[in-house]
Short mmCIF file of C-alpha atoms and ligand atoms in Angstrom, two decimals:
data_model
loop_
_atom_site.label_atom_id
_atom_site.label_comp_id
_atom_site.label_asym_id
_atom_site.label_seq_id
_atom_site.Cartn_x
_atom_site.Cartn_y
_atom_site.Cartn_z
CA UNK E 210 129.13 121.60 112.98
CA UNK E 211 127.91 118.59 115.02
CA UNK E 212 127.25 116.16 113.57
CA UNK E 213 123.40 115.52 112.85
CA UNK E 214 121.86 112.42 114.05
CA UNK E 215 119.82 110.46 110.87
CA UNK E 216 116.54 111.22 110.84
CA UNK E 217 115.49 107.48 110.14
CA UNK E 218 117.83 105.26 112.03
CA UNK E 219 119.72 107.72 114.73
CA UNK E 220 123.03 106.82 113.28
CA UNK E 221 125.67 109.74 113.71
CA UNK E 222 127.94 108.22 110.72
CA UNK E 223 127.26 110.09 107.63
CA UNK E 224 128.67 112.91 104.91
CA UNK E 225 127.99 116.42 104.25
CA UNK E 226 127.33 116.18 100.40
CA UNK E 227 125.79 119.77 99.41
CA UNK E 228 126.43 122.77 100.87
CA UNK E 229 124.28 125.72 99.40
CA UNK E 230 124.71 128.14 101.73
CA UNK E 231 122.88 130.72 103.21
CA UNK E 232 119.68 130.79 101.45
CA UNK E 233 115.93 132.41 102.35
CA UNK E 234 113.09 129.90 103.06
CA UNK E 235 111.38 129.53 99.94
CA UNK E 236 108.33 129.05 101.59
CA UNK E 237 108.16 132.62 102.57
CA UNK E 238 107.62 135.21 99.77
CA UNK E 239 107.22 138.68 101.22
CA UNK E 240 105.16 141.39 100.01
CA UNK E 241 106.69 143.24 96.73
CA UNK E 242 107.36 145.99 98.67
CA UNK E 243 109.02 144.22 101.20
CA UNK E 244 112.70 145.68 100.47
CA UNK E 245 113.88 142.89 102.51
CA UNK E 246 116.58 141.47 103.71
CA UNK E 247 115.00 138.11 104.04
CA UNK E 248 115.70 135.63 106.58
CA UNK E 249 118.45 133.18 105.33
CA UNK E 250 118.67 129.59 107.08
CA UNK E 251 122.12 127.01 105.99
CA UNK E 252 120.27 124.46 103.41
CA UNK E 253 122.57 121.38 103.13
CA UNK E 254 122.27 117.91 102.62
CA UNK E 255 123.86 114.76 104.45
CA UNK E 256 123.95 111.46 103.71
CA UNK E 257 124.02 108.80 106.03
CA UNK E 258 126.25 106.46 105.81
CA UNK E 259 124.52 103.33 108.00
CA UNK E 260 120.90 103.45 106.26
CA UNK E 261 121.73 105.48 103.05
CA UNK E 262 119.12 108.26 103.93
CA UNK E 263 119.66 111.33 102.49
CA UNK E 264 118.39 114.69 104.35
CA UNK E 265 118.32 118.06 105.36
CA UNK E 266 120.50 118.95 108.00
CA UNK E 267 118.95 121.95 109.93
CA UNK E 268 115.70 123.21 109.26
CA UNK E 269 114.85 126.60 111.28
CA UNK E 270 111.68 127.62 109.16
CA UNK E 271 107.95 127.32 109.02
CA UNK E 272 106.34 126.55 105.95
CA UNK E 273 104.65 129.66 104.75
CA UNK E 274 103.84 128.78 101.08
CA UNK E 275 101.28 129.94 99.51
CA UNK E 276 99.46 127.28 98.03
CA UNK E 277 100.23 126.90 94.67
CA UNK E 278 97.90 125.77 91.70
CA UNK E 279 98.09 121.99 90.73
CA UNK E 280 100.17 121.42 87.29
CA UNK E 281 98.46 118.97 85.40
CA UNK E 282 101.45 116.83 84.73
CA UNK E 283 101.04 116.15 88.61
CA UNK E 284 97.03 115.24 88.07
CA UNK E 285 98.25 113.00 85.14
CA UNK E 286 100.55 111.39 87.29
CA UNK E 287 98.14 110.23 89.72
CA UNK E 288 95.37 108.69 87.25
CA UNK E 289 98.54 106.50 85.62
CA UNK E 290 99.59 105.57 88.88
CA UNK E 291 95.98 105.18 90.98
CA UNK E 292 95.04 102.93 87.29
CA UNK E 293 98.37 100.72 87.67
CA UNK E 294 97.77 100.17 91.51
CA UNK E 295 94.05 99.08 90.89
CA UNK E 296 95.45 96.84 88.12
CA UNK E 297 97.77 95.24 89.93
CA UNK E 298 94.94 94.34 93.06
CA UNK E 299 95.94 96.71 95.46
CA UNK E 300 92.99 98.85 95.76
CA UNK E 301 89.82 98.07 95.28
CA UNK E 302 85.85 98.57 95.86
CA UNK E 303 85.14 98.12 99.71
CA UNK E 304 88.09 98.91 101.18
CA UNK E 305 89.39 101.62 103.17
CA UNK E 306 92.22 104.22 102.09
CA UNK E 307 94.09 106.61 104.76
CA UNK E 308 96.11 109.47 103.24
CA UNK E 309 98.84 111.06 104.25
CA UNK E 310 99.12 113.95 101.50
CA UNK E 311 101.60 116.64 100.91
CA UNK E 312 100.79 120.26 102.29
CA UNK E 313 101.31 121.50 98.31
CA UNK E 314 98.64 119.44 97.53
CA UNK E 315 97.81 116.72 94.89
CA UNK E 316 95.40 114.54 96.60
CA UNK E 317 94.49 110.71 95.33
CA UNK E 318 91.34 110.80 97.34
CA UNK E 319 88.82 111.69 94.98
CA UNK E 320 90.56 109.37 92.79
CA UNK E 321 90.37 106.48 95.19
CA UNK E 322 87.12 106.93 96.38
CA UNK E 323 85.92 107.02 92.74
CA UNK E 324 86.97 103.23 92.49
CA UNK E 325 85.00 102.45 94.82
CA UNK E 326 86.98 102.90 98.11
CA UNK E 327 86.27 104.69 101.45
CA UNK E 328 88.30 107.14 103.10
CA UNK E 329 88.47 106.78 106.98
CA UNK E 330 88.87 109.45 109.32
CA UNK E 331 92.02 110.38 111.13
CA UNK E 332 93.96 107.63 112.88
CA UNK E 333 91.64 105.47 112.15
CA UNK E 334 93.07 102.19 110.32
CA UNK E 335 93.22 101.78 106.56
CA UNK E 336 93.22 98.73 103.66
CA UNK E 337 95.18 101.22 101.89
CA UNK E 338 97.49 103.44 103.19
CA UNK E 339 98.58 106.20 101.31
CA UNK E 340 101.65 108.58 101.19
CA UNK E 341 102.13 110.84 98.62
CA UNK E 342 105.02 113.52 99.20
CA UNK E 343 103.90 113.71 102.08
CA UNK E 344 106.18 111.61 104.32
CA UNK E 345 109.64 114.31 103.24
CA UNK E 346 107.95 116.96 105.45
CA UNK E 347 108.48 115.07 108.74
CA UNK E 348 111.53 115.88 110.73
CA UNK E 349 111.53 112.64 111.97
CA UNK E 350 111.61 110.12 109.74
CA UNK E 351 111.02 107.32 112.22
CA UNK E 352 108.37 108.41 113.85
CA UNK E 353 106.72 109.27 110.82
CA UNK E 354 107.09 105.72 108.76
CA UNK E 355 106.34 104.26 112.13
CA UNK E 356 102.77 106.21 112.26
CA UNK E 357 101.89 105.49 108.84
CA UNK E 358 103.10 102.04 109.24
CA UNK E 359 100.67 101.72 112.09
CA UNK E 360 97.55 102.52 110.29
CA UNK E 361 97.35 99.68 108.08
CA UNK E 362 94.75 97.21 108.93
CA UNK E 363 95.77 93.33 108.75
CA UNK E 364 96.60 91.93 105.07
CA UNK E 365 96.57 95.92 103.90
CA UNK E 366 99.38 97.78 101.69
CA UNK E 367 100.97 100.36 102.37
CA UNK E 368 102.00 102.98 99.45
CA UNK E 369 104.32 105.18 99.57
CA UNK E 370 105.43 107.47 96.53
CA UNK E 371 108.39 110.47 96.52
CA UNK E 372 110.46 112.36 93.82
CA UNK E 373 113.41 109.82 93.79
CA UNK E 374 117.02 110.42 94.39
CA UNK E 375 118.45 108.39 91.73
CA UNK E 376 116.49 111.20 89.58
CA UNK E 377 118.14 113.83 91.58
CA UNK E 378 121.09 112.63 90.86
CA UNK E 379 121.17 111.49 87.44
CA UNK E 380 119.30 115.02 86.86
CA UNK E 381 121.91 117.10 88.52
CA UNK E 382 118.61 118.76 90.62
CA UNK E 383 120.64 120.51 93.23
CA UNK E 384 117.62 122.47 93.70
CA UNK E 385 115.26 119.87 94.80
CA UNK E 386 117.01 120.64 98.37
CA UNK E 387 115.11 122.86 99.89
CA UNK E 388 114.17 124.27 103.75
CA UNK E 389 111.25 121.77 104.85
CA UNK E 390 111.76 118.34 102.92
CA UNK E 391 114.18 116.62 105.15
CA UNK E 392 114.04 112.87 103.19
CA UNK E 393 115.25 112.68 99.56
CA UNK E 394 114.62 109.18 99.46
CA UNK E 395 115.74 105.88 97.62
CA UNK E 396 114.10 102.53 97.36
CA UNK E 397 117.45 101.66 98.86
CA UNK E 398 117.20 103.91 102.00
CA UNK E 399 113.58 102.98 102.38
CA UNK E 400 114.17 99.15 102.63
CA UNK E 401 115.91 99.55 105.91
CA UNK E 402 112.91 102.07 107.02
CA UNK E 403 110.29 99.95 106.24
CA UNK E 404 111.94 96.90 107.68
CA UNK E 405 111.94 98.80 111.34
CA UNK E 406 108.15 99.26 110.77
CA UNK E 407 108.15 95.42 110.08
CA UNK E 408 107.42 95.65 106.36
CA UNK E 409 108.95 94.90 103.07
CA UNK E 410 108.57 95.59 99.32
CA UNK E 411 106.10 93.73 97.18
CA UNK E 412 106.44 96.00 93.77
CA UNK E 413 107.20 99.39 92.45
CA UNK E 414 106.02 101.44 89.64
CA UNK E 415 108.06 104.16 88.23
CA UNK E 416 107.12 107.88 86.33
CA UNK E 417 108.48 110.63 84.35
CA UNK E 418 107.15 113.55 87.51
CA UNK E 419 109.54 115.45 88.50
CA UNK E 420 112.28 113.83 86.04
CA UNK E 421 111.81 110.72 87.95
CA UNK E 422 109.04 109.78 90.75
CA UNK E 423 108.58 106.14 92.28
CA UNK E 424 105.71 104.53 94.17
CA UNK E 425 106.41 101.47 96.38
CA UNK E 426 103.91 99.03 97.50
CA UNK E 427 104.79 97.29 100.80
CA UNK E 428 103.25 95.02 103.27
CA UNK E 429 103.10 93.53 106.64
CA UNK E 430 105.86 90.95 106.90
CA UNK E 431 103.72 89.75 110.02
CA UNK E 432 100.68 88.85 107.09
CA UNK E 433 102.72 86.27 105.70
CA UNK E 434 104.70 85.20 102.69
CA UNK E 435 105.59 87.39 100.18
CA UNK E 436 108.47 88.57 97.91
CA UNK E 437 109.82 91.77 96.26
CA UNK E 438 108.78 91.41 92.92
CA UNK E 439 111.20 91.92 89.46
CA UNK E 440 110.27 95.56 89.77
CA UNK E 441 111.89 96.54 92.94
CA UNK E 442 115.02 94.07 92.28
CA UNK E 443 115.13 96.37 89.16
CA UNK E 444 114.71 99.61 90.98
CA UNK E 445 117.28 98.59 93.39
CA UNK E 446 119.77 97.62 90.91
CA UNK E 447 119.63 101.05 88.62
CA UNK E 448 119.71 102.73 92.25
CA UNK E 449 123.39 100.81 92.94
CA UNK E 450 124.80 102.32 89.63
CA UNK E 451 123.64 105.48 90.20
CA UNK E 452 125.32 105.68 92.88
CA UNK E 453 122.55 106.58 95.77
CA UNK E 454 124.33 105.82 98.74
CA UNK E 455 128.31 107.02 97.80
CA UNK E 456 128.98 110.53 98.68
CA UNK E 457 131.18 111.10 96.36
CA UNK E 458 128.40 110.85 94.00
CA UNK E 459 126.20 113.25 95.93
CA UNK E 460 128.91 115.56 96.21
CA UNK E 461 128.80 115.95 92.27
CA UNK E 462 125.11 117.95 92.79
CA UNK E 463 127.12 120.88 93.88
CA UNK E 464 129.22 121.19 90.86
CA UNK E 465 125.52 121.16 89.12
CA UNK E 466 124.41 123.81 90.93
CA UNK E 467 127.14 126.24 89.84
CA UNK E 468 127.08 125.31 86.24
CA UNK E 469 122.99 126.21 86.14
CA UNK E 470 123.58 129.44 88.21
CA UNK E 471 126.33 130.24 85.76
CA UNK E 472 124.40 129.46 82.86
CA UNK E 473 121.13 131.60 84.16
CA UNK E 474 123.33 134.38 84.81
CA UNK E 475 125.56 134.51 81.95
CA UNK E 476 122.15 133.60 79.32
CA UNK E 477 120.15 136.42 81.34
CA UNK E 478 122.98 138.73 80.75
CA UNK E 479 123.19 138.15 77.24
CA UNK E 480 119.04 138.89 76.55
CA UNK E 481 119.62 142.14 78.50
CA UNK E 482 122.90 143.42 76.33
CA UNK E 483 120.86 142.61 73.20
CA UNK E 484 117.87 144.76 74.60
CA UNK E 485 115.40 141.42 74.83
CA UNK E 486 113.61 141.52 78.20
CA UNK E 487 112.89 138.31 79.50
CA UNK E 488 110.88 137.25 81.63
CA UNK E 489 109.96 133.96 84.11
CA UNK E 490 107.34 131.68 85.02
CA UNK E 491 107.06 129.07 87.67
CA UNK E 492 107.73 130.96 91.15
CA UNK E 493 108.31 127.60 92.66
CA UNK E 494 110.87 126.77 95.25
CA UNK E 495 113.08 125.21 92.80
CA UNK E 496 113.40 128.64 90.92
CA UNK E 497 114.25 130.42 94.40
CA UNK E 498 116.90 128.53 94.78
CA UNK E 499 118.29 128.74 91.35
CA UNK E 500 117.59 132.49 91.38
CA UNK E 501 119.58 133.07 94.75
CA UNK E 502 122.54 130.94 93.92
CA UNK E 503 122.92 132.87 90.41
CA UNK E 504 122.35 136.27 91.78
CA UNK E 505 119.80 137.59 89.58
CA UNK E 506 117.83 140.42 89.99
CA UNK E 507 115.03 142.48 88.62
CA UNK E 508 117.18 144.06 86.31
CA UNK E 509 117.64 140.83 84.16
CA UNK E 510 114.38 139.40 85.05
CA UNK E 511 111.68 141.80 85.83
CA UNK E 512 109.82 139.67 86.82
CA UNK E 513 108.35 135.46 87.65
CA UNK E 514 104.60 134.72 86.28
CA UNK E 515 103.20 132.10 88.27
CA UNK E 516 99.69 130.78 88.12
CA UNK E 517 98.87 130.73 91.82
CA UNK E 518 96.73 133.68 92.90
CA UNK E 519 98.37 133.65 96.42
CA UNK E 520 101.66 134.31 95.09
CA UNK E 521 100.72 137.03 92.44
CA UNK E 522 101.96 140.66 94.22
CA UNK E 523 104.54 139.15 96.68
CA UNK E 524 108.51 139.02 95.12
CA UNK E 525 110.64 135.69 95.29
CA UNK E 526 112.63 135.29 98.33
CA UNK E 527 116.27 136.30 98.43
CA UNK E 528 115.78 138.93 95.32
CA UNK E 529 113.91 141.32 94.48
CA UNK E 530 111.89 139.94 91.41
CA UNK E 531 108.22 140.35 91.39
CA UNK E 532 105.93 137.20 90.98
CA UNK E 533 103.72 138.49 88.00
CA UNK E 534 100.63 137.09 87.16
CA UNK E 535 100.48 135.05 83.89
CA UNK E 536 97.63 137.61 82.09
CA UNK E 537 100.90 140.44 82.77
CA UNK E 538 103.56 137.83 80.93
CA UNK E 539 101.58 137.64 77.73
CA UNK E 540 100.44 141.33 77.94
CA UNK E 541 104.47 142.55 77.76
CA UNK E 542 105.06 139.87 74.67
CA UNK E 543 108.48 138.87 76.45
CA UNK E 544 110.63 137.17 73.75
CA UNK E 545 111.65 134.30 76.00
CA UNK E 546 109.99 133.00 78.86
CA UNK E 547 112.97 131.34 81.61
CA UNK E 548 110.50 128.21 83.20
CA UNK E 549 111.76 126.69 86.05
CA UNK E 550 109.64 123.89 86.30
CA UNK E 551 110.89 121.51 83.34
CA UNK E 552 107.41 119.42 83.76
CA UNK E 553 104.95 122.49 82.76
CA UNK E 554 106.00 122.94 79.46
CA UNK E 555 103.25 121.28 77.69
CA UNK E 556 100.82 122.95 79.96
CA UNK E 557 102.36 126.24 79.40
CA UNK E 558 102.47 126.14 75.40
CA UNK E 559 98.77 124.75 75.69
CA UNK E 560 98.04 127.42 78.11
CA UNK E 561 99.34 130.73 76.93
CA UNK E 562 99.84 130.02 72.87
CA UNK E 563 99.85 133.82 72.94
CA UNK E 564 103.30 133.99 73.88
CA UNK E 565 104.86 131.90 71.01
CA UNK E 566 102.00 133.39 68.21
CA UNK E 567 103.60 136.97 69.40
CA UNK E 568 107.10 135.29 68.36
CA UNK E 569 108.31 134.29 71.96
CA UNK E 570 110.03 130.95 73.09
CA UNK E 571 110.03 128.83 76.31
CA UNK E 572 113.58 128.34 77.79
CA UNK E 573 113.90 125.03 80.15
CA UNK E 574 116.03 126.69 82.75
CA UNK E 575 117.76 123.48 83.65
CA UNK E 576 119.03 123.37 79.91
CA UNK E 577 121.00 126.56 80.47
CA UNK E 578 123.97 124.78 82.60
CA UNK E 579 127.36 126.50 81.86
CA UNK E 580 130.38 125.00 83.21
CA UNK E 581 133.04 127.01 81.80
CA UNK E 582 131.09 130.82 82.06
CA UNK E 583 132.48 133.82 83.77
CA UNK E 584 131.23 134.05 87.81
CA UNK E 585 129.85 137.82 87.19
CA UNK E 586 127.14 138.53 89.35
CA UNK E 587 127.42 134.99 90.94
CA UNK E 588 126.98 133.86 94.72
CA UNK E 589 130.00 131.78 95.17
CA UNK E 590 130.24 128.32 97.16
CA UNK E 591 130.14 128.69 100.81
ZN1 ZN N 691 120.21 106.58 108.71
#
């Protein structure tokens, strides 16, 4: 392999620190009657080693995903975060908010513009300049920052929020690699990215999304004074013992990712001997991943309920498990339900009560993690 160039800051020093393979781009979920095979790209992960970026190596795909509905732990998220930013005098009536938003959706404009604030058109320069997973789907990283960067008007802010890598990390969420987000960022790796854009922290805010999601506030250094504030000193700090920037650290996300294939496989295969058939729900691209790496099939889970209409009648890449529609999980009465999205489970048990009144139970996937399990069935490191 050559080595990759960082997306952010072009160095050429850096660490291979997850390897998963071959593996299908989740973004693409053929027909159900598709008998495959699917297309299967290398998904890894380096780190570099100048600016502390981590990212995806290679990406040959084109996002294909069918949009998906919006949990509402993710529409939660961005009231208690558009409230704290308002509260802290960052956005207010009169002034004008850009948006760069994620192609899964989950915008903060209707939010914003409820308080008061006026979206502008494209390119067009903003008070309040918004990111919200939106900057991980640029290849490059520098030109991207350096756009957004650009749109701020004079004495503006510029707010940027991502699914943090201290969470990854501290979560063991191997899976959050995946074909077309190519930044798993830190506040660490973004200091040195906003300070090429000539910017710096002011504050931070973090959440429980996603097991761990952070929104930075930065300005202009050009506008003046102005200092990082306790929050991002703390931020920083928890970052450095977790370990954000040392491989060896990084490296440990691929012992995760056996131990939750292995403990998918080996609980799946249990259900089936004792005649229980169990089924999914969350046909997201973190349960692609986890489905491909543990080698399960339609034979111990028939099938994947998602909520999204434009998923409902395709399969999940890489196998060939159906993506049911919820109405068909609670119809069958499964006795377990596998989620793969840790952060719908409220929802869910609010949503279909039918399946626990008919005596069935949610199972977090990521709780199933089994170290010392047999490898039957399993798709072994690469
Ligand atoms: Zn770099």
């Amino acid at each position: 392999m050559t080595e990759p160039a960082c997306r952010a800051c072009r160095s050429r020093a850096g660490d291979l620190v997850l390897d998963l393979g071959d593996q299908p781009p989740c973004d693409y979920f053929p027909a159900a009657g598709d008998p495959g095979p699917d297309p299967e790209y290398p998904l890894q992960m380096w780190l570099c080693a100048a600016c502390g970026l981590a990212q995806l190596v290679a990406d040959p795909t084109v996002p294909e995903e069918p949009r998906g509905a919006e949990p509402a732990a993710l529409v939660a998220q961005a009231e208690d975060a558009v409230r704290r930013v308002a509260a802290a005098g960052l956005a207010g009536p009169g002034q004008r908010v850009a948006e760069y938003g994620s192609p899964h959706g989950g915008s903060w404009l209707p939010l914003l513009t409820g308080r008061g604030l006026t979206a502008v058109g494209d390119g067009e320069p903003a008070d309040v300049v918004l990111d919200c997973f939106g900057l991980m789907h640029a290849a490059d990283q520098a030109a991207a920052m350096a756009d957004r960067a650009a749109r701020v008007a004079p004495g503006g802010v510029l707010l940027l929020q991502f699914h943090s890598l201290e969470a990854i990390i501290t979560g063991g969420q191997w899976n959050a690699l995946r074909h077309g987000h190519y930044a798993y960022y830190s506040t660490t790796a973004l200091t040195p990215m906003l300070a090429r854009a000539g910017y710096s922290l002011r504050t931070a805010w973090r959440f429980g999304l996603y097991g761990g999601t952070v929104l930075l506030a930065a300005r202009r250094d050009a506008d003046g004074t102005g200092r990082a504030g306790a929050a991002v000193n703390d931020l920083l700090a928890s970052e450095a013992h977790a370990g954000v920037t040392d491989p060896a650290v990084l490296r440990r996300l691929g012992d995760s990712a056996l131990a939750r294939a292995r403990g998918l496989h080996g609980w799946l295969a249990a259900e089936n001997a004792a005649g229980r058939r169990v089924l999914g729900y969350g046909a997201a691209s973190r349960a692609v991943a986890l489905l491909r790496r543990s080698g399960v099939d339609r034979h111990l889970l028939p099938g994947v309920a998602d909520a999204s209409p434009g998923k409902q009648g395709l399969r999940m890449p890489g196998t060939d498990i159906p993506v049911i529609s919820p109405g068909q999980l609670v119809q069958e009465k499964p006795p377990a339900v596998v989620l793969f999205l840790s952060d719908l489970l409220p929802e869910v048990r609010q949503s279909y009560p039918e399946i626990e009144a008919a005596g069935g139970r949610w199972v977090d996937a990521d709780t199933l993690a089994c170290p010392a399990a047999g490898s039957g069935g399993l798709q072994q490191d690469t």
